[in-house]
mmCIF file of C-alpha atoms and ligand atoms in Angstrom:
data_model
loop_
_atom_site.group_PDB
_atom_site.id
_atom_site.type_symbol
_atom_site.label_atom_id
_atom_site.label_comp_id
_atom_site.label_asym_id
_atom_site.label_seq_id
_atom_site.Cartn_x
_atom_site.Cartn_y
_atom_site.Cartn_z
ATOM 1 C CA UNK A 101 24.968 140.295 129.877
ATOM 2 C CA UNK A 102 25.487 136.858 129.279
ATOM 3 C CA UNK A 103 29.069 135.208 130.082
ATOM 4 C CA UNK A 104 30.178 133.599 126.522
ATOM 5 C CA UNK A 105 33.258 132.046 124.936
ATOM 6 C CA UNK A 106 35.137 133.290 121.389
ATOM 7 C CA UNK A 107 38.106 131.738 119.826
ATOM 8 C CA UNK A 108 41.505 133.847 119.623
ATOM 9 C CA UNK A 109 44.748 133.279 117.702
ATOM 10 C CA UNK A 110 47.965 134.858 118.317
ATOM 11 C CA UNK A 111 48.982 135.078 115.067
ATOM 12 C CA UNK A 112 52.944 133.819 113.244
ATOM 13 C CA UNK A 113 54.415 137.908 113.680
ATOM 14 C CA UNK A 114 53.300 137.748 116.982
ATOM 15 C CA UNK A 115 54.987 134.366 118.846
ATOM 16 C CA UNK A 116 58.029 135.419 116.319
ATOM 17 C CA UNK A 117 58.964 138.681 118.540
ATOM 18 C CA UNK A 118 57.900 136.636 121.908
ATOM 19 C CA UNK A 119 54.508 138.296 122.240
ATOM 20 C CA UNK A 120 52.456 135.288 123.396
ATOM 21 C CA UNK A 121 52.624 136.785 127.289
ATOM 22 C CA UNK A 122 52.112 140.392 126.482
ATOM 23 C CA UNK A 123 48.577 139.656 124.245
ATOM 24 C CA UNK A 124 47.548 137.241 126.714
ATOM 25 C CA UNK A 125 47.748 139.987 129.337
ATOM 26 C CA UNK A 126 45.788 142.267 127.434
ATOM 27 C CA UNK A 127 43.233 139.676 126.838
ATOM 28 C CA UNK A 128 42.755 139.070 130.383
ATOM 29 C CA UNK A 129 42.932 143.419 131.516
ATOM 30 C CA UNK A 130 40.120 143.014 129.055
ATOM 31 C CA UNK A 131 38.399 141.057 131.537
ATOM 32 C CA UNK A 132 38.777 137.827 129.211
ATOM 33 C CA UNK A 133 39.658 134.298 130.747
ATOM 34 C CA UNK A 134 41.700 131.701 128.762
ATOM 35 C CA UNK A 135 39.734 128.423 129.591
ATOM 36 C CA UNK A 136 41.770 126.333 126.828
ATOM 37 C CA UNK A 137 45.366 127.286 124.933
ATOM 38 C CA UNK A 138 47.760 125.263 122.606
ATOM 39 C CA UNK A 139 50.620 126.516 120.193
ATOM 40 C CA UNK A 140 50.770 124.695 116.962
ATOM 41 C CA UNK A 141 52.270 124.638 113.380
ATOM 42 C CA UNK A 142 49.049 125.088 111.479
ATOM 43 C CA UNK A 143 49.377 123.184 108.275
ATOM 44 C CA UNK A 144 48.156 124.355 104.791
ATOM 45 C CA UNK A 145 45.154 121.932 104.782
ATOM 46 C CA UNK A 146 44.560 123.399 108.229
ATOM 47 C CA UNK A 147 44.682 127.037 107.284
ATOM 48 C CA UNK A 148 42.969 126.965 104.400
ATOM 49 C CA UNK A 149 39.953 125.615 106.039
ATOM 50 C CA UNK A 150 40.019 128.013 108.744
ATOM 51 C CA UNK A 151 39.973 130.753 106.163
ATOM 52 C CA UNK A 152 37.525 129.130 103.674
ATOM 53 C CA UNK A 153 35.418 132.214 103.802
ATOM 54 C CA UNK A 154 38.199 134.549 102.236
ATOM 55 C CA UNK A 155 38.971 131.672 99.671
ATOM 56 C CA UNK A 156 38.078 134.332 96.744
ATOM 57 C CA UNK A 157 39.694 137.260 98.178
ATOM 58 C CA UNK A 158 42.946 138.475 96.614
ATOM 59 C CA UNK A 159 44.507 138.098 99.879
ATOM 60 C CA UNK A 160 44.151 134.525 100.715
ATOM 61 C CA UNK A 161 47.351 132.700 99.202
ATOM 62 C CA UNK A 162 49.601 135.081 100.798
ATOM 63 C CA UNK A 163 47.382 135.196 104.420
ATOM 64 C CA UNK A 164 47.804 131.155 104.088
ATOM 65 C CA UNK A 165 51.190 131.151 103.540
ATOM 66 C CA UNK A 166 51.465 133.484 106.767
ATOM 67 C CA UNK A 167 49.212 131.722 108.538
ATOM 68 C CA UNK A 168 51.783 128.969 108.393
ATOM 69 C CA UNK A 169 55.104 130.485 108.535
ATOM 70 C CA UNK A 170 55.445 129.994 112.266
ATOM 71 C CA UNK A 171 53.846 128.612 115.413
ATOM 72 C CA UNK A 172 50.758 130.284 116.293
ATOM 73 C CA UNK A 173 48.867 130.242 119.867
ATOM 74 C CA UNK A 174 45.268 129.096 119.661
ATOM 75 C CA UNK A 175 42.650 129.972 122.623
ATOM 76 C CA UNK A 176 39.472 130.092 124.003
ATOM 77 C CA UNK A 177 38.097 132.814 125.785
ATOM 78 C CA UNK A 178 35.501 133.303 128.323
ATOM 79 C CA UNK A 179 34.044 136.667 129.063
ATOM 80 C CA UNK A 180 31.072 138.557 129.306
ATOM 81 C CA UNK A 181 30.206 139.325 125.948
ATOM 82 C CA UNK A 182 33.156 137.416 125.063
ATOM 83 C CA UNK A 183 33.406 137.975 121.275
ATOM 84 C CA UNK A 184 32.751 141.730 121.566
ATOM 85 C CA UNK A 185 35.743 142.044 124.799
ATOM 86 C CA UNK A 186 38.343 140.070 122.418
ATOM 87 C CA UNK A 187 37.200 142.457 119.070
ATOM 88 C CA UNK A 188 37.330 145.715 120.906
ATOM 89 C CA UNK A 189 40.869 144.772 122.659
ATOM 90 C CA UNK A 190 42.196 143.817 119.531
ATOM 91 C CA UNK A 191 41.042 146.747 117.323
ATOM 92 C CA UNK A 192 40.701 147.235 113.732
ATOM 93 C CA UNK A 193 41.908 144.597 111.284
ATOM 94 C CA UNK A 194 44.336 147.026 109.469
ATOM 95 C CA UNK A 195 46.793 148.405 112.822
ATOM 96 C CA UNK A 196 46.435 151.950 111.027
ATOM 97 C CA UNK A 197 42.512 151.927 111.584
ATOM 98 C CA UNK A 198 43.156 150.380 115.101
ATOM 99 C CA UNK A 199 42.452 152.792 118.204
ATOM 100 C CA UNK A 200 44.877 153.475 120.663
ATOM 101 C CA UNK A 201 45.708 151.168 123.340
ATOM 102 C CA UNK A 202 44.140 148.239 121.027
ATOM 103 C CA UNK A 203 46.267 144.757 120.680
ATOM 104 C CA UNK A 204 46.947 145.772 116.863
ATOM 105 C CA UNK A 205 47.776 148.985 117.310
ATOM 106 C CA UNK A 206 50.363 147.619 119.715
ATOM 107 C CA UNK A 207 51.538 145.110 117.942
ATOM 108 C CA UNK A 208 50.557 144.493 114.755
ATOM 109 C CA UNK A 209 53.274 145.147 111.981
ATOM 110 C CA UNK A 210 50.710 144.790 108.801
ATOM 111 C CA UNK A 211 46.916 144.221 107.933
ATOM 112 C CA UNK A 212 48.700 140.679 107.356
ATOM 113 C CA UNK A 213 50.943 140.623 109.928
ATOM 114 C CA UNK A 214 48.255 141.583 112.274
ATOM 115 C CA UNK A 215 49.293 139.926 115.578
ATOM 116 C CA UNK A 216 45.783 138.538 116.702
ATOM 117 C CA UNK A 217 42.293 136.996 115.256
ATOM 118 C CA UNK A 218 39.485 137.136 116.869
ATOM 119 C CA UNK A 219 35.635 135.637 115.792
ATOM 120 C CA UNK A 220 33.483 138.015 114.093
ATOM 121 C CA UNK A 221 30.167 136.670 115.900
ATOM 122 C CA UNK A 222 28.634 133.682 118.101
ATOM 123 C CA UNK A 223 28.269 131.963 115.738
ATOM 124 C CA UNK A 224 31.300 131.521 114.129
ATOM 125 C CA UNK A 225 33.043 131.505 117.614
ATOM 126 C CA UNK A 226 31.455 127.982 118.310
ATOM 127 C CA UNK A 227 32.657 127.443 114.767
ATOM 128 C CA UNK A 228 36.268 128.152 115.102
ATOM 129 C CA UNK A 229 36.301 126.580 118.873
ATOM 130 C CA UNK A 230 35.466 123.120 117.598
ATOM 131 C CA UNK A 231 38.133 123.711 114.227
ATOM 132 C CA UNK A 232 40.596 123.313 117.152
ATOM 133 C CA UNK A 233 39.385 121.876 120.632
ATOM 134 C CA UNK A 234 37.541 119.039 121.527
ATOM 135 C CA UNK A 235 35.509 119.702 124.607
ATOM 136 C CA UNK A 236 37.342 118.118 127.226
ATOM 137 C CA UNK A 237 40.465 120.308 126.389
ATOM 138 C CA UNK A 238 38.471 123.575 127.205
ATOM 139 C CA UNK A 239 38.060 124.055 131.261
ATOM 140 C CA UNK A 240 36.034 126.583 131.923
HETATM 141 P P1 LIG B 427 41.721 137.924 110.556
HETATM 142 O O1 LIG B 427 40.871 138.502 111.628
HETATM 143 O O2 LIG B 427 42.598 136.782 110.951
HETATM 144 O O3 LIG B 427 40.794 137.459 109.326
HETATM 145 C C1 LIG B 427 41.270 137.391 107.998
HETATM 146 C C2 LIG B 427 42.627 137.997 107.843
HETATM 147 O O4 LIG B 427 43.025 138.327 106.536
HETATM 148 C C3 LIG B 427 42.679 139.310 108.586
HETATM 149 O O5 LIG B 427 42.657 139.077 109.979
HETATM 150 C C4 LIG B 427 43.963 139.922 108.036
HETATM 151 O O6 LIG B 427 45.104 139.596 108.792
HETATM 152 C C5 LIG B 427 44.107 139.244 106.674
HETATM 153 N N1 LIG B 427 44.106 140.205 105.562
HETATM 154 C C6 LIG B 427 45.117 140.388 104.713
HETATM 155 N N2 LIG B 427 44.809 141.321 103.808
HETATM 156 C C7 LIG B 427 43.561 141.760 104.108
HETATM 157 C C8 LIG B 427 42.689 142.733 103.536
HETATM 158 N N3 LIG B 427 43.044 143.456 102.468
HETATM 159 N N4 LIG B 427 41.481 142.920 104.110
HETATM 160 C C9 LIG B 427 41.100 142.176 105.193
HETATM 161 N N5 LIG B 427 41.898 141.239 105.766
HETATM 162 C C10 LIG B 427 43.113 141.045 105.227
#
């Protein structure tokens, strides 16, 4: 299996209670390496692009207004099977569909307040990466 790279935020609930360390380990028992990291104040403009694809849901002005109402840790990740590693350790988007063990079901306090992001695919992984990093700030 191919070694790839996904793109994982540690999400407002979670830097609130000082989780930052404690999902970062998990990451890397998942056999995931951080090759870039930076905590920022997303800003409105900033999450609302990131979310563009949920624009229409119901849940969007209230996930934006989450997304910014605290310092968040953006990362990449380098793995085999990368995006897969990062999904499976975080589990289910909703904490009370999340399996034992899982990041969210740790953590998470909400399907909102759900501690962690992870990309869905590839695809959208090389996506998100370059929303945030510019190459020379990822060191493999
Ligand atoms: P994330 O992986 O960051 O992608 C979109 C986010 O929307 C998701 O995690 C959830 O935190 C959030 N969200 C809030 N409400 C819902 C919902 N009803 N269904 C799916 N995602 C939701």
């Amino acid at each position: 299996m191919a070694v790839t790279r996904t793109f994982s935020i540690i999400k407002p609930d979670a830097t609130r209670r000082n989780l930052t360390g404690a999902i970062t380990k998990m990451l890397e028992e998942a056999g995931l390496r951080v090759v870039a990291s930076k905590r920022i104040q997303m800003t409105k403009e900033q999450a609302e692009g990131f979310y563009a694809v949920h624009a229409e849901r119901p849940f969007f002005g209230d996930l934006v207004s989450f997304m910014i109402s605290g310092p968040v840790v953006v990362q990449v990740l380098e793995g085999e099977d990368a995006v897969k590693a990062n999904r499976d350790v975080m589990g289910a988007t909703n904490p009370a569909d999340a399996a034992e063990g899982t990041i969210r079901k740790t953590f998470a306090e909400s399907i909102e307040a759900n501690s962690a992001h992870g990309s869905d695919s590839d695809e959208n992984a090389a996506i998100e990466i370059a929303y945030f990093f510019k190459p020379e700030e990822i060191v493999g």
